[in-house]
PDB file of C-alpha atoms in Angstrom:
ATOM      1  CA  MET R 940      -1.312  19.014 -28.658  1.00 57.00           C
ATOM      2  CA  ALA R 941      -2.405  22.875 -29.829  1.00 73.00           C
ATOM      3  CA  THR R 942      -6.374  22.118 -28.746  1.00 83.00           C
ATOM      4  CA  LEU R 943      -4.579  21.604 -25.194  1.00 82.00           C
ATOM      5  CA  ASP R 944      -2.658  24.360 -24.973  1.00 87.00           C
ATOM      6  CA  GLN R 945      -4.925  26.326 -25.497  1.00 88.00           C
ATOM      7  CA  PHE R 946      -7.088  24.329 -22.809  1.00 87.00           C
ATOM      8  CA  VAL R 947      -4.503  25.224 -20.683  1.00 88.00           C
ATOM      9  CA  VAL R 948      -4.208  28.846 -20.915  1.00 92.00           C
ATOM     10  CA  ASN R 949      -8.112  29.167 -20.886  1.00 92.00           C
ATOM     11  CA  ILE R 950      -8.226  27.503 -17.345  1.00 91.00           C
ATOM     12  CA  ARG R 951      -5.356  29.402 -15.996  1.00 92.00           C
ATOM     13  CA  GLN R 952      -7.271  32.337 -17.526  1.00 95.00           C
ATOM     14  CA  LEU R 953     -10.323  31.464 -15.580  1.00 96.00           C
ATOM     15  CA  THR R 954      -8.175  30.817 -12.314  1.00 96.00           C
ATOM     16  CA  THR R 955      -6.590  34.040 -12.570  1.00 95.00           C
ATOM     17  CA  ASP R 956      -9.849  36.297 -13.096  1.00 97.00           C
ATOM     18  CA  GLY R 957     -11.161  33.763 -10.126  1.00 95.00           C
ATOM     19  CA  LYS R 958     -14.155  32.711 -12.016  1.00 97.00           C
ATOM     20  CA  PHE R 959     -14.581  29.255 -10.403  1.00 96.00           C
ATOM     21  CA  SER R 960     -17.727  28.442 -11.473  1.00 96.00           C
ATOM     22  CA  ASP R 961     -16.819  28.714 -15.514  1.00 95.00           C
ATOM     23  CA  LEU R 962     -13.788  27.183 -14.477  1.00 95.00           C
ATOM     24  CA  ALA R 963     -15.668  24.177 -12.981  1.00 95.00           C
ATOM     25  CA  GLN R 964     -17.330  23.739 -15.564  1.00 93.00           C
ATOM     26  CA  ALA R 965     -14.629  24.047 -18.192  1.00 91.00           C
ATOM     27  CA  LEU R 966     -12.907  21.127 -16.119  1.00 91.00           C
ATOM     28  CA  SER R 967     -16.036  19.120 -15.616  1.00 87.00           C
ATOM     29  CA  SER R 968     -16.942  16.547 -17.998  1.00 66.00           C
ATOM     30  CA  PRO R 969     -16.514  16.033 -21.340  1.00 72.00           C
ATOM     31  CA  ASN R 970     -15.377  18.997 -21.715  1.00 62.00           C
ATOM     32  CA  VAL R 971     -11.935  17.431 -19.242  1.00 65.00           C
ATOM     33  CA  ASP R 972     -11.587  14.882 -22.153  1.00 76.00           C
ATOM     34  CA  HIS R 973      -8.435  17.392 -23.467  1.00 81.00           C
ATOM     35  CA  LEU R 974      -6.770  16.118 -20.413  1.00 86.00           C
ATOM     36  CA  THR R 975      -7.754  12.045 -20.415  1.00 84.00           C
ATOM     37  CA  LYS R 976      -7.273  12.381 -23.748  1.00 85.00           C
ATOM     38  CA  ASN R 977      -3.218  13.649 -23.959  1.00 86.00           C
ATOM     39  CA  ILE R 978      -2.888  11.764 -20.560  1.00 88.00           C
ATOM     40  CA  GLN R 979       1.112  10.828 -21.493  1.00 90.00           C
ATOM     41  CA  HIS R 980       1.301  14.575 -20.955  1.00 89.00           C
ATOM     42  CA  ILE R 981      -0.201  15.073 -17.323  1.00 89.00           C
ATOM     43  CA  ASP R 982       2.938  15.224 -15.439  1.00 89.00           C
ATOM     44  CA  SER R 983       4.154  18.699 -17.552  1.00 90.00           C
ATOM     45  CA  ILE R 984       0.724  19.723 -17.516  1.00 89.00           C
ATOM     46  CA  ILE R 985       0.258  19.043 -13.962  1.00 90.00           C
ATOM     47  CA  ALA R 986       3.903  21.270 -13.339  1.00 91.00           C
ATOM     48  CA  THR R 987       2.280  24.361 -14.821  1.00 89.00           C
ATOM     49  CA  PHE R 988      -0.248  24.548 -12.184  1.00 92.00           C
ATOM     50  CA  PRO R 989       1.540  25.371  -9.045  1.00 95.00           C
ATOM     51  CA  LEU R 990      -0.553  24.973  -5.551  1.00 95.00           C
ATOM     52  CA  PRO R 991      -2.640  26.673  -4.152  1.00 96.00           C
ATOM     53  CA  GLU R 992      -3.684  29.271  -6.503  1.00 96.00           C
ATOM     54  CA  TYR R 993      -4.307  26.172  -9.610  1.00 96.00           C
ATOM     55  CA  SER R 994      -6.184  23.645  -6.609  1.00 96.00           C
ATOM     56  CA  MET R 995      -8.839  23.124  -9.436  1.00 96.00           C
ATOM     57  CA  CYS R 996      -6.740  22.393 -12.311  1.00 95.00           C
ATOM     58  CA  MET R 997      -4.415  20.338  -9.977  1.00 96.00           C
ATOM     59  CA  LEU R 998      -7.464  18.562  -8.696  1.00 96.00           C
ATOM     60  CA  ALA R 999      -9.299  17.766 -12.691  1.00 95.00           C
ATOM     61  CA  CYS R1000      -5.501  16.570 -13.882  1.00 94.00           C
ATOM     62  CA  LEU R1001      -5.181  14.097 -10.558  1.00 96.00           C
ATOM     63  CA  HIS R1002      -8.585  13.035 -11.513  1.00 95.00           C
ATOM     64  CA  ALA R1003      -7.773  12.013 -15.316  1.00 93.00           C
ATOM     65  CA  VAL R1004      -4.619  10.288 -14.033  1.00 94.00           C
ATOM     66  CA  VAL R1005      -7.611   7.535 -12.078  1.00 94.00           C
ATOM     67  CA  LYS R1006      -9.569   8.114 -15.046  1.00 90.00           C
ATOM     68  CA  ALA R1007      -7.199   6.270 -17.174  1.00 88.00           C
ATOM     69  CA  PRO R1008      -7.293   2.575 -17.747  1.00 86.00           C
ATOM     70  CA  ASN R1009      -4.234   2.418 -15.465  1.00 88.00           C
ATOM     71  CA  ILE R1010      -2.067   4.503 -12.978  1.00 90.00           C
ATOM     72  CA  PRO R1011       1.663   3.986 -14.609  1.00 84.00           C
ATOM     73  CA  ASP R1012       3.332   5.163 -11.405  1.00 90.00           C
ATOM     74  CA  PHE R1013       0.822   4.689  -8.151  1.00 92.00           C
ATOM     75  CA  ASP R1014       3.417   6.029  -5.825  1.00 91.00           C
ATOM     76  CA  LEU R1015       3.817   8.977  -7.419  1.00 92.00           C
ATOM     77  CA  PHE R1016       0.452   9.598  -7.810  1.00 94.00           C
ATOM     78  CA  LEU R1017      -0.154   9.221  -4.261  1.00 93.00           C
ATOM     79  CA  THR R1018       2.621  12.000  -3.246  1.00 93.00           C
ATOM     80  CA  GLN R1019       0.455  14.380  -5.767  1.00 94.00           C
ATOM     81  CA  VAL R1020      -2.056  13.377  -4.098  1.00 95.00           C
ATOM     82  CA  ASP R1021      -1.050  14.019  -0.985  1.00 93.00           C
ATOM     83  CA  THR R1022       1.057  17.182  -1.275  1.00 94.00           C
ATOM     84  CA  PHE R1023      -2.548  18.526  -3.151  1.00 96.00           C
ATOM     85  CA  ILE R1024      -4.078  17.642  -0.526  1.00 93.00           C
ATOM     86  CA  GLN R1025      -1.591  19.326   2.054  1.00 93.00           C
ATOM     87  CA  THR R1026      -1.553  22.536  -0.079  1.00 95.00           C
ATOM     88  CA  SER R1027      -4.788  22.477  -1.971  1.00 95.00           C
ATOM     89  CA  SER R1028      -7.325  25.824  -1.542  1.00 95.00           C
ATOM     90  CA  ALA R1029     -10.161  24.467  -0.054  1.00 94.00           C
ATOM     91  CA  GLU R1030     -12.264  27.281  -1.742  1.00 95.00           C
ATOM     92  CA  GLN R1031     -11.486  25.737  -5.322  1.00 95.00           C
ATOM     93  CA  VAL R1032     -11.935  22.374  -3.960  1.00 95.00           C
ATOM     94  CA  TYR R1033     -15.738  23.049  -2.946  1.00 95.00           C
ATOM     95  CA  TYR R1034     -16.123  23.622  -6.555  1.00 96.00           C
ATOM     96  CA  LEU R1035     -15.433  20.162  -7.801  1.00 95.00           C
ATOM     97  CA  PRO R1036     -16.119  17.714  -5.053  1.00 95.00           C
ATOM     98  CA  GLN R1037     -16.788  15.132  -6.973  1.00 95.00           C
ATOM     99  CA  TYR R1038     -13.533  14.784  -8.364  1.00 95.00           C
ATOM    100  CA  LEU R1039     -12.030  14.665  -5.313  1.00 95.00           C
ATOM    101  CA  CYS R1040     -13.997  11.953  -3.964  1.00 95.00           C
ATOM    102  CA  GLU R1041     -13.359   9.816  -7.046  1.00 96.00           C
ATOM    103  CA  ILE R1042      -9.885  10.123  -6.726  1.00 96.00           C
ATOM    104  CA  CYS R1043     -10.216   8.862  -2.895  1.00 93.00           C
ATOM    105  CA  HIS R1044     -12.125   6.009  -4.127  1.00 94.00           C
ATOM    106  CA  VAL R1045      -9.578   5.063  -6.640  1.00 94.00           C
ATOM    107  CA  ILE R1046      -6.826   4.879  -3.841  1.00 93.00           C
ATOM    108  CA  THR R1047      -8.679   3.444  -1.359  1.00 90.00           C
ATOM    109  CA  GLU R1048      -9.660   0.595  -3.666  1.00 91.00           C
ATOM    110  CA  ARG R1049      -6.330  -0.064  -4.926  1.00 90.00           C
ATOM    111  CA  LEU R1050      -4.667   0.175  -1.654  1.00 88.00           C
ATOM    112  CA  ARG R1051      -7.226  -2.468  -0.604  1.00 87.00           C
ATOM    113  CA  LYS R1052      -6.102  -4.762  -3.447  1.00 89.00           C
ATOM    114  CA  GLU R1053      -3.004  -4.351  -2.876  1.00 86.00           C
ATOM    115  CA  ASN R1054      -2.900  -4.687   1.264  1.00 84.00           C
ATOM    116  CA  ARG R1055      -1.368  -1.811   1.557  1.00 82.00           C
ATOM    117  CA  ALA R1056      -2.087   0.593   4.603  1.00 72.00           C
ATOM    118  CA  ARG R1057      -1.718   4.514   4.806  1.00 66.00           C
ATOM    119  CA  VAL R1058      -0.950   6.248   8.346  1.00 57.00           C
ATOM    120  CA  GLY R1059      -3.413   8.709   9.371  1.00 52.00           C
ATOM    121  CA  LYS R1060      -5.539  11.148   7.779  1.00 53.00           C
ATOM    122  CA  LEU R1061      -4.831  13.970   5.947  1.00 58.00           C
ATOM    123  CA  GLU R1062      -6.779  17.410   6.128  1.00 59.00           C
ATOM    124  CA  ILE R1063      -7.431  20.189   3.291  1.00 60.00           C
ATOM    125  CA  LYS R1064      -6.977  23.280   5.414  1.00 64.00           C
ATOM    126  CA  SER R1065      -8.586  26.590   4.835  1.00 59.00           C
TER     127      SER R1065
END
């Protein structure tokens, strides 16, 4: 857990300093393994990253959830993604667009398999 704590401190500092290129690199695989290896703590980690200031960090956390073997509470995850899309910083999402694409793909596939529909189209506001 100490390594995870240091990882969180590091990415918070990069965000505060506005070093988004460095932050994107720190949040990219294999560095993001800190999140996937500690998936049981992901809700606590998400709570430490208020939006829109920590949009890239939140995006990496949501991406770690879809990379896990299963999504324990899919409806909660959908709510987290909806909140992210409505309040995130488009400037930060720009640095990790593939994460958002993968999240949307997993959601689409899961909703399709469960024959569940979602109404409306959400947009990231700049």
